[in-house]
PDB file of C-alpha atoms in Angstrom:
ATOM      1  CA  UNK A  22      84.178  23.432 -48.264  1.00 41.00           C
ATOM      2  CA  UNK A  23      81.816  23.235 -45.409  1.00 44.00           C
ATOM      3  CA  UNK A  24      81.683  20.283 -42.690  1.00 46.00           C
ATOM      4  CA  UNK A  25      78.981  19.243 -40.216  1.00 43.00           C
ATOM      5  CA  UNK A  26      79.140  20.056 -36.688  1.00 46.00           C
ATOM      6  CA  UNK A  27      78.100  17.697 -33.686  1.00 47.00           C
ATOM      7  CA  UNK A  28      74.789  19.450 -34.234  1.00 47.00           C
ATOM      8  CA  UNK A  29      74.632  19.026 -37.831  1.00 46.00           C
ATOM      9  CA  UNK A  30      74.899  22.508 -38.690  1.00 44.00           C
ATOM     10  CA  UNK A  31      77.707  23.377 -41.085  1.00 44.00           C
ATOM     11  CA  UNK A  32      81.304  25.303 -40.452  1.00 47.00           C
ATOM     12  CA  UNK A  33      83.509  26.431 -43.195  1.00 46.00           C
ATOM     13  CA  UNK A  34      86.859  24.114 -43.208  1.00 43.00           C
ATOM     14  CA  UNK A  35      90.037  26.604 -44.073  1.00 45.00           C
ATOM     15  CA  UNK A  36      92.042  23.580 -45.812  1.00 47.00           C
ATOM     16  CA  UNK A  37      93.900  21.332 -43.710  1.00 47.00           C
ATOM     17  CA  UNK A  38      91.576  20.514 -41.098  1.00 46.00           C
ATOM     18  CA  UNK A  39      91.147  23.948 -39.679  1.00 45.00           C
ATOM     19  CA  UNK A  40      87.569  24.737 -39.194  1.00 46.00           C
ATOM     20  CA  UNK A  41      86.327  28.643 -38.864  1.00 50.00           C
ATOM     21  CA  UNK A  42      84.806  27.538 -35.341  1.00 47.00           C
ATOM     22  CA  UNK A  43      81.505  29.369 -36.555  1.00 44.00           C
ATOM     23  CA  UNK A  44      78.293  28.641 -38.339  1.00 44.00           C
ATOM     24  CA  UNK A  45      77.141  30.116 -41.469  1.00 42.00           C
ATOM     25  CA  UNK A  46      73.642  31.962 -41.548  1.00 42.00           C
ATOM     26  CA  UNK A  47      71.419  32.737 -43.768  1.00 40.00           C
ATOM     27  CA  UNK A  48      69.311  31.585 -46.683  1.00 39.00           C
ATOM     28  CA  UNK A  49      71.593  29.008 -48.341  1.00 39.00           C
ATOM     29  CA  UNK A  50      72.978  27.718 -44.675  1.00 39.00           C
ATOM     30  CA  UNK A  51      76.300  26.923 -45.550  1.00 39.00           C
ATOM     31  CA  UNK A  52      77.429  28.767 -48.425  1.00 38.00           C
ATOM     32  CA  UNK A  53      79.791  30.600 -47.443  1.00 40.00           C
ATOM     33  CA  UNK A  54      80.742  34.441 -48.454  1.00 38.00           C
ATOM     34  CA  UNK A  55      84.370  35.168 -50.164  1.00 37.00           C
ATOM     35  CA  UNK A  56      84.885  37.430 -46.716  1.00 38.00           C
ATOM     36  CA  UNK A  57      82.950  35.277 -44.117  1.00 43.00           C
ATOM     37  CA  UNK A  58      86.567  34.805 -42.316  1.00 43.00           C
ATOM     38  CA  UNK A  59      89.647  36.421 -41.354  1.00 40.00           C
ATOM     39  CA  UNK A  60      91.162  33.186 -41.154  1.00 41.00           C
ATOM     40  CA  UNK A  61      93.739  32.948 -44.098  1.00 41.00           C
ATOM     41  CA  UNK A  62      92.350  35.495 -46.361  1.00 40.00           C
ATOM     42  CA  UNK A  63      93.040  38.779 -44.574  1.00 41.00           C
ATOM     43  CA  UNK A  64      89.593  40.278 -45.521  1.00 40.00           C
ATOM     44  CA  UNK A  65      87.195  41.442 -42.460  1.00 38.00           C
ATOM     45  CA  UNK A  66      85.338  38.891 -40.814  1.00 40.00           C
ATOM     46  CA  UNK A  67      81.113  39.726 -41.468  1.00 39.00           C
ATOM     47  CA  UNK A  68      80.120  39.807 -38.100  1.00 36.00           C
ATOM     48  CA  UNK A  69      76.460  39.669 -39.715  1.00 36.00           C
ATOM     49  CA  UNK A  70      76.674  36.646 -40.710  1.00 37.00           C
ATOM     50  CA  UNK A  71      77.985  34.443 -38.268  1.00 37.00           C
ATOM     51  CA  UNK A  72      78.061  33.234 -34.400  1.00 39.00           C
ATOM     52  CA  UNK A  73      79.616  31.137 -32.031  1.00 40.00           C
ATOM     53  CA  UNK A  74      80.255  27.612 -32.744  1.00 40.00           C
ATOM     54  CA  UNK A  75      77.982  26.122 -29.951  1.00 40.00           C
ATOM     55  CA  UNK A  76      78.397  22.331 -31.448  1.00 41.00           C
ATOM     56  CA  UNK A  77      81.473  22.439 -28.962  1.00 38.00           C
ATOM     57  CA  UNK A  78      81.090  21.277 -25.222  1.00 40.00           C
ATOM     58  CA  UNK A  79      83.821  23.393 -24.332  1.00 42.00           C
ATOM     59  CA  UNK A  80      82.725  26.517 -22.289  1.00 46.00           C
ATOM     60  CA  UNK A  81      84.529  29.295 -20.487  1.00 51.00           C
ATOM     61  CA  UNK A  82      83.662  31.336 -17.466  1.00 51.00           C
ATOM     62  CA  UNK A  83      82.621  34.425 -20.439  1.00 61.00           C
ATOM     63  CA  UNK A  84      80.195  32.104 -22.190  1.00 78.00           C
ATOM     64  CA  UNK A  85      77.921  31.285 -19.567  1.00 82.00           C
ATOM     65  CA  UNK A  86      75.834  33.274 -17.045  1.00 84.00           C
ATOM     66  CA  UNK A  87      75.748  32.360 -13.642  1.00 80.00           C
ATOM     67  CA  UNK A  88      71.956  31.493 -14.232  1.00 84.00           C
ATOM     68  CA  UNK A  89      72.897  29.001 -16.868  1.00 81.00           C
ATOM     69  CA  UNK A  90      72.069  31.172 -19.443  1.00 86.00           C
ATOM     70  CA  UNK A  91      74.576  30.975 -22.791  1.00 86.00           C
ATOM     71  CA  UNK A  92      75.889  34.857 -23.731  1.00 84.00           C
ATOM     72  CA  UNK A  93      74.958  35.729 -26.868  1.00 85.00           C
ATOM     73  CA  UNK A  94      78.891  36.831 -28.869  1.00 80.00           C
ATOM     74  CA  UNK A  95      78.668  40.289 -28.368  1.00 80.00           C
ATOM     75  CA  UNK A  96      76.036  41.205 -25.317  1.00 83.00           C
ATOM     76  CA  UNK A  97      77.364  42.453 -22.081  1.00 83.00           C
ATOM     77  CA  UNK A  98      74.512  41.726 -19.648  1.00 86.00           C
ATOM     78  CA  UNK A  99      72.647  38.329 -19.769  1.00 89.00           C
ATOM     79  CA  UNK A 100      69.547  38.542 -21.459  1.00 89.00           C
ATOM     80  CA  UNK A 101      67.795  36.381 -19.724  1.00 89.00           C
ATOM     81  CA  UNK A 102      68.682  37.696 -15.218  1.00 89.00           C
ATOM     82  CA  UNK A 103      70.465  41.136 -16.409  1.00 88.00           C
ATOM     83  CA  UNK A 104      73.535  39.836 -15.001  1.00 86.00           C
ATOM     84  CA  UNK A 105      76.736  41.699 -16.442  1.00 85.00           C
ATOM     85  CA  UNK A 106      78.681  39.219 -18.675  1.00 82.00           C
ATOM     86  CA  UNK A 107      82.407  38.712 -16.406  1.00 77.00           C
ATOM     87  CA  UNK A 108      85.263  40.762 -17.938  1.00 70.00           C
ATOM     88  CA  UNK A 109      88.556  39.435 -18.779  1.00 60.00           C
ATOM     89  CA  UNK A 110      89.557  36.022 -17.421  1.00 48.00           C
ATOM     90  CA  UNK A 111      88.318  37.470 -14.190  1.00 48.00           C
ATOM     91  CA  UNK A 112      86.663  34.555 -12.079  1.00 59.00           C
ATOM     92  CA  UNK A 113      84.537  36.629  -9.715  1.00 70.00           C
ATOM     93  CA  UNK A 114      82.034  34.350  -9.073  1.00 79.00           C
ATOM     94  CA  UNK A 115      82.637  31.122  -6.594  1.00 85.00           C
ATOM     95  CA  UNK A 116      82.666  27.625  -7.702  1.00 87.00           C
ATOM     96  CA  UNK A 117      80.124  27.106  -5.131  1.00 87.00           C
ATOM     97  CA  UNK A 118      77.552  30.063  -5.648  1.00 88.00           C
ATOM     98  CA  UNK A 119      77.715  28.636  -8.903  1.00 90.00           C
ATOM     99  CA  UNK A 120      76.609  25.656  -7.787  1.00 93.00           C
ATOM    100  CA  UNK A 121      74.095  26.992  -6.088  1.00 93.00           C
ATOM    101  CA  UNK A 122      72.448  29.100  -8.777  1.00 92.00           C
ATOM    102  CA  UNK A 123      72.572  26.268 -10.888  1.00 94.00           C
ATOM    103  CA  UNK A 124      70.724  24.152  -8.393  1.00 95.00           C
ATOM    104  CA  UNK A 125      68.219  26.404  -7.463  1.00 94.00           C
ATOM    105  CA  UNK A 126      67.510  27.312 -11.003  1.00 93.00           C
ATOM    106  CA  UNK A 127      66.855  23.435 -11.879  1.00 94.00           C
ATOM    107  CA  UNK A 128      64.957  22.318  -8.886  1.00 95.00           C
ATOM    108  CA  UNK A 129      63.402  25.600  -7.313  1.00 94.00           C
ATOM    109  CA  UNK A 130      64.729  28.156  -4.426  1.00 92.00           C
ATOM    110  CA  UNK A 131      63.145  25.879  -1.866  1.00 93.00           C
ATOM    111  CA  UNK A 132      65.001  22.876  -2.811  1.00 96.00           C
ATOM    112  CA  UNK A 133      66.491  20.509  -0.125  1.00 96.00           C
ATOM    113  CA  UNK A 134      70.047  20.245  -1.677  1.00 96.00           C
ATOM    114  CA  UNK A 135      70.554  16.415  -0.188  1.00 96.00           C
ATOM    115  CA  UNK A 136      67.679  15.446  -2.625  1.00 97.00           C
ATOM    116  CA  UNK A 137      68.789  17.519  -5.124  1.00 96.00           C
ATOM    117  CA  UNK A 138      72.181  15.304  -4.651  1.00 97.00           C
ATOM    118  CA  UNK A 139      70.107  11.612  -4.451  1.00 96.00           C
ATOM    119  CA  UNK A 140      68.286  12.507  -7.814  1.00 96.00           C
ATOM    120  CA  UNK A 141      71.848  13.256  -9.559  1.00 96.00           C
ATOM    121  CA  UNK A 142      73.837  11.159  -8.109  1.00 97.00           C
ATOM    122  CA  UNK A 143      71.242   8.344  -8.207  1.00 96.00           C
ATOM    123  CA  UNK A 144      71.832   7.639  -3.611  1.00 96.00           C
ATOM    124  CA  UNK A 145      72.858   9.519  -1.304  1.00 97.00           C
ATOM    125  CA  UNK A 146      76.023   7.823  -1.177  1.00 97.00           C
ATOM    126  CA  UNK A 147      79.190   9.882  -0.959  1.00 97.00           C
ATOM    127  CA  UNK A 148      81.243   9.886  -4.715  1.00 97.00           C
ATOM    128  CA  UNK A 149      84.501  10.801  -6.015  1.00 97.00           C
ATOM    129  CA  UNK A 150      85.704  13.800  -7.844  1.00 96.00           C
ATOM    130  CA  UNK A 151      85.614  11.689 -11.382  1.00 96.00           C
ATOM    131  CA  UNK A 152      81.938  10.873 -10.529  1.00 97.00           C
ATOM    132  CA  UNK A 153      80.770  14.540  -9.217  1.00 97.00           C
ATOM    133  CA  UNK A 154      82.081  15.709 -12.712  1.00 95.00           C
ATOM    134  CA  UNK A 155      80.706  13.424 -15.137  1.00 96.00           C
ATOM    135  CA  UNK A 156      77.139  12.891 -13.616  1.00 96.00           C
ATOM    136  CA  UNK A 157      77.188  17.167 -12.963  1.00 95.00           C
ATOM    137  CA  UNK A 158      78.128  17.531 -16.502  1.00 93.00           C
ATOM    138  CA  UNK A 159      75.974  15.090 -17.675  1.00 95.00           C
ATOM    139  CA  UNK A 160      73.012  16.616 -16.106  1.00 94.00           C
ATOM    140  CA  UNK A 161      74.198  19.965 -18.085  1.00 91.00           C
ATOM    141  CA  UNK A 162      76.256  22.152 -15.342  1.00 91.00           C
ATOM    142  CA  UNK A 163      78.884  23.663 -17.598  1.00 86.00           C
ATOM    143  CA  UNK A 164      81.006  25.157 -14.734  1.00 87.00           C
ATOM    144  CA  UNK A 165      84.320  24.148 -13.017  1.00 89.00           C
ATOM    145  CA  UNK A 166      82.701  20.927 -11.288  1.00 92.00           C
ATOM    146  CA  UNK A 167      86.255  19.784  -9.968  1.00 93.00           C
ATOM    147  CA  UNK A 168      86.651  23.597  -8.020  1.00 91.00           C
ATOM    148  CA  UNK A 169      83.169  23.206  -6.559  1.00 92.00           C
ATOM    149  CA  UNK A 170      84.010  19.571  -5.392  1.00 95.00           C
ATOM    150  CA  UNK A 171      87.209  20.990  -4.231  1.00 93.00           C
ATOM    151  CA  UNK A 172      84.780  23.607  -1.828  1.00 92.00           C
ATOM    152  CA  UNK A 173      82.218  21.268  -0.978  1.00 93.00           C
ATOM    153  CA  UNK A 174      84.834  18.846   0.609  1.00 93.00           C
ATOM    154  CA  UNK A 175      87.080  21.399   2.484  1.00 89.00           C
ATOM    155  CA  UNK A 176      86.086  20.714   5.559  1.00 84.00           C
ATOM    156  CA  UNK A 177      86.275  16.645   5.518  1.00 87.00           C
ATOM    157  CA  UNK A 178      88.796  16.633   3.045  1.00 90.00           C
ATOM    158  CA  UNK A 179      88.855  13.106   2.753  1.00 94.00           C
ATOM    159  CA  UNK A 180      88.092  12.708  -1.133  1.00 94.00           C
ATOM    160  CA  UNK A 181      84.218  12.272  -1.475  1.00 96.00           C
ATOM    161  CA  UNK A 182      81.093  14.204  -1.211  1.00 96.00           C
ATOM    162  CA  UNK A 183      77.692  12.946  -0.399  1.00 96.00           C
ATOM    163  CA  UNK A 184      74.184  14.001   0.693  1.00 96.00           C
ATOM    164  CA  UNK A 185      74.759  15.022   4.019  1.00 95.00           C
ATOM    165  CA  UNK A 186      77.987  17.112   2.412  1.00 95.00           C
ATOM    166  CA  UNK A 187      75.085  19.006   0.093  1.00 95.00           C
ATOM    167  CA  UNK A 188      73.069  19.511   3.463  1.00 95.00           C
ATOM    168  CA  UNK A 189      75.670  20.975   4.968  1.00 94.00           C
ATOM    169  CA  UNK A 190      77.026  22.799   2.387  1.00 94.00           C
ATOM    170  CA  UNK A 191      73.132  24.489   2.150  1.00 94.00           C
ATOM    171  CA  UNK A 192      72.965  25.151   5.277  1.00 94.00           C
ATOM    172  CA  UNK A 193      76.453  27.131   5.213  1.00 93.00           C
ATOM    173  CA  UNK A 194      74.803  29.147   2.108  1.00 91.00           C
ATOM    174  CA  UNK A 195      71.210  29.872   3.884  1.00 92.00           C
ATOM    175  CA  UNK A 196      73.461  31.605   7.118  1.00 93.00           C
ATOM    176  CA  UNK A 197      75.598  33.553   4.968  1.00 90.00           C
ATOM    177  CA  UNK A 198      72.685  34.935   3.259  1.00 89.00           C
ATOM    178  CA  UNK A 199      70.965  35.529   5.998  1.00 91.00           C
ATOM    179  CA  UNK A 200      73.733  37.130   7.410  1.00 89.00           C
ATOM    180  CA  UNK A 201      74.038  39.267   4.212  1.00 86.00           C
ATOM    181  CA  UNK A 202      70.220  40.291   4.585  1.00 86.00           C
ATOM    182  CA  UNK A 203      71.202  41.920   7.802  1.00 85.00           C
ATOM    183  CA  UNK A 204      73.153  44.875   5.830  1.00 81.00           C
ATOM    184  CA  UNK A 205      69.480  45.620   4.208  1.00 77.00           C
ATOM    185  CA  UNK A 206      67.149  46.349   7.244  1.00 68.00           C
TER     186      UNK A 206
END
C-alpha cells in the first residue's frame, strides 16, 4: 500500500504505520516491486529504483553541501561546487562558515551582511535564538541555526543578535580571510 508524502509523491507503507522513507520510480510511480525494500522481507533493497525521501524537513550535516546544494544518496563530491560530501558524523565545517556560504550564495559575495540580516529578519533589531531559527529556516537554511546563533553572540553573550552583530561578525570573516590569503603570495 503506498501513501502520499508532504510532496505528494508516494512511499510504500510496511503495515503498521512504518513507511519505507523512499519514493518509488519509474513508469507506474508507485507500484511498488516484490523486492523494492529490505524492510520486513529480507530480499535486497533495488537501489535502481529508489531515492531519498526528500518530503522530510529533516536534514543532517551528510545531506547537504556547504553551498546549499542537496547530495544526491550515493555521490561523494557535490555536484554542483565539487565539494567532498563530509564523512561519518564528522562536523568539520563551522556553524558560522556555514552561515556564511549560505549568505553569500543567496545575496552575492559582495553582500553587506547587516542588510542581509534587515531583509530576513524584517529590522535590524536584535532577536532571540527562537526567532534566528524559525525566520533562518524559513528562508530555507537547513543547517544548525541554534550553533551559529550560539557563535554569532559569543562575544556579547547576552541572548540576542542583531544587525550590527552580522556587521561584526563579517567583518571578523573578511580579516580572517584575508589573513588566510597571506599563506598564498
Amino acid at each position: 500500500e503506498c501513501q502520499l508524502t508532504s510532496t505528494g509523491l508516494p512511499i510504500h507503507d510496511h503495515g503498521g504505520g512504518r513507511a519505507c522513507g523512499h519514493r518509488h520510480l519509474g513508469p507506474a510511480m508507485g507500484a511498488v516491486s516484490a523486492s523494492c525494500c529490505a524492510v520486513g522481507n529480507g530480499k535486497a533493497q533495488d537501489a535502481a529504483s529508489i531515492v531519498p525521501n526528500r518530503g522530510s524537513h529533516q536534514f543532517d550535516d551528510r545531506s547537504i553541501c556547504i553551498c546549499g546544494n542537496e547530495f544526491m544518496p550515493d555521490s561523494v563530491h557535490c555536484r554542483k561546487c565539487g565539494q567532498p560530501r563530509p564523512r561519518g558524523s564528522d562536523n568539520s565545517i563551522p556553524p558560522e562558515v556555514r552561515l556564511v556560504a549560505w549568505i553569500r550564495r543567496r545575496n552575492g559575495v559582495d553582500c553587506d551582511f547587516g542588510d542581509v540580516f534587515e531583509e530576513i529578519f524584517g529590522s535590524r533589531d536584535p532577536v532571540n535564538v527562537r526567532v534566528f531559527d524559525e525566520k533562518l529556516t524559513k528562508k530555507g537554511y537547513r543547517f544548525d541555526a541554534k550553533a551559529t546563533f550560539s557563535r554569532i553572540d559569543r562575544h556579547a553573550k547576552c541572548g540576542m543578535v542583531g544587525a550590527s552583530d552580522f556587521e561584526i561578525f563579517q567583518a571578523e570573516i573578511e580579516d580572517r580571510e584575508v589573513e588566510g590569503l597571506k599563506h598564498f603570495r
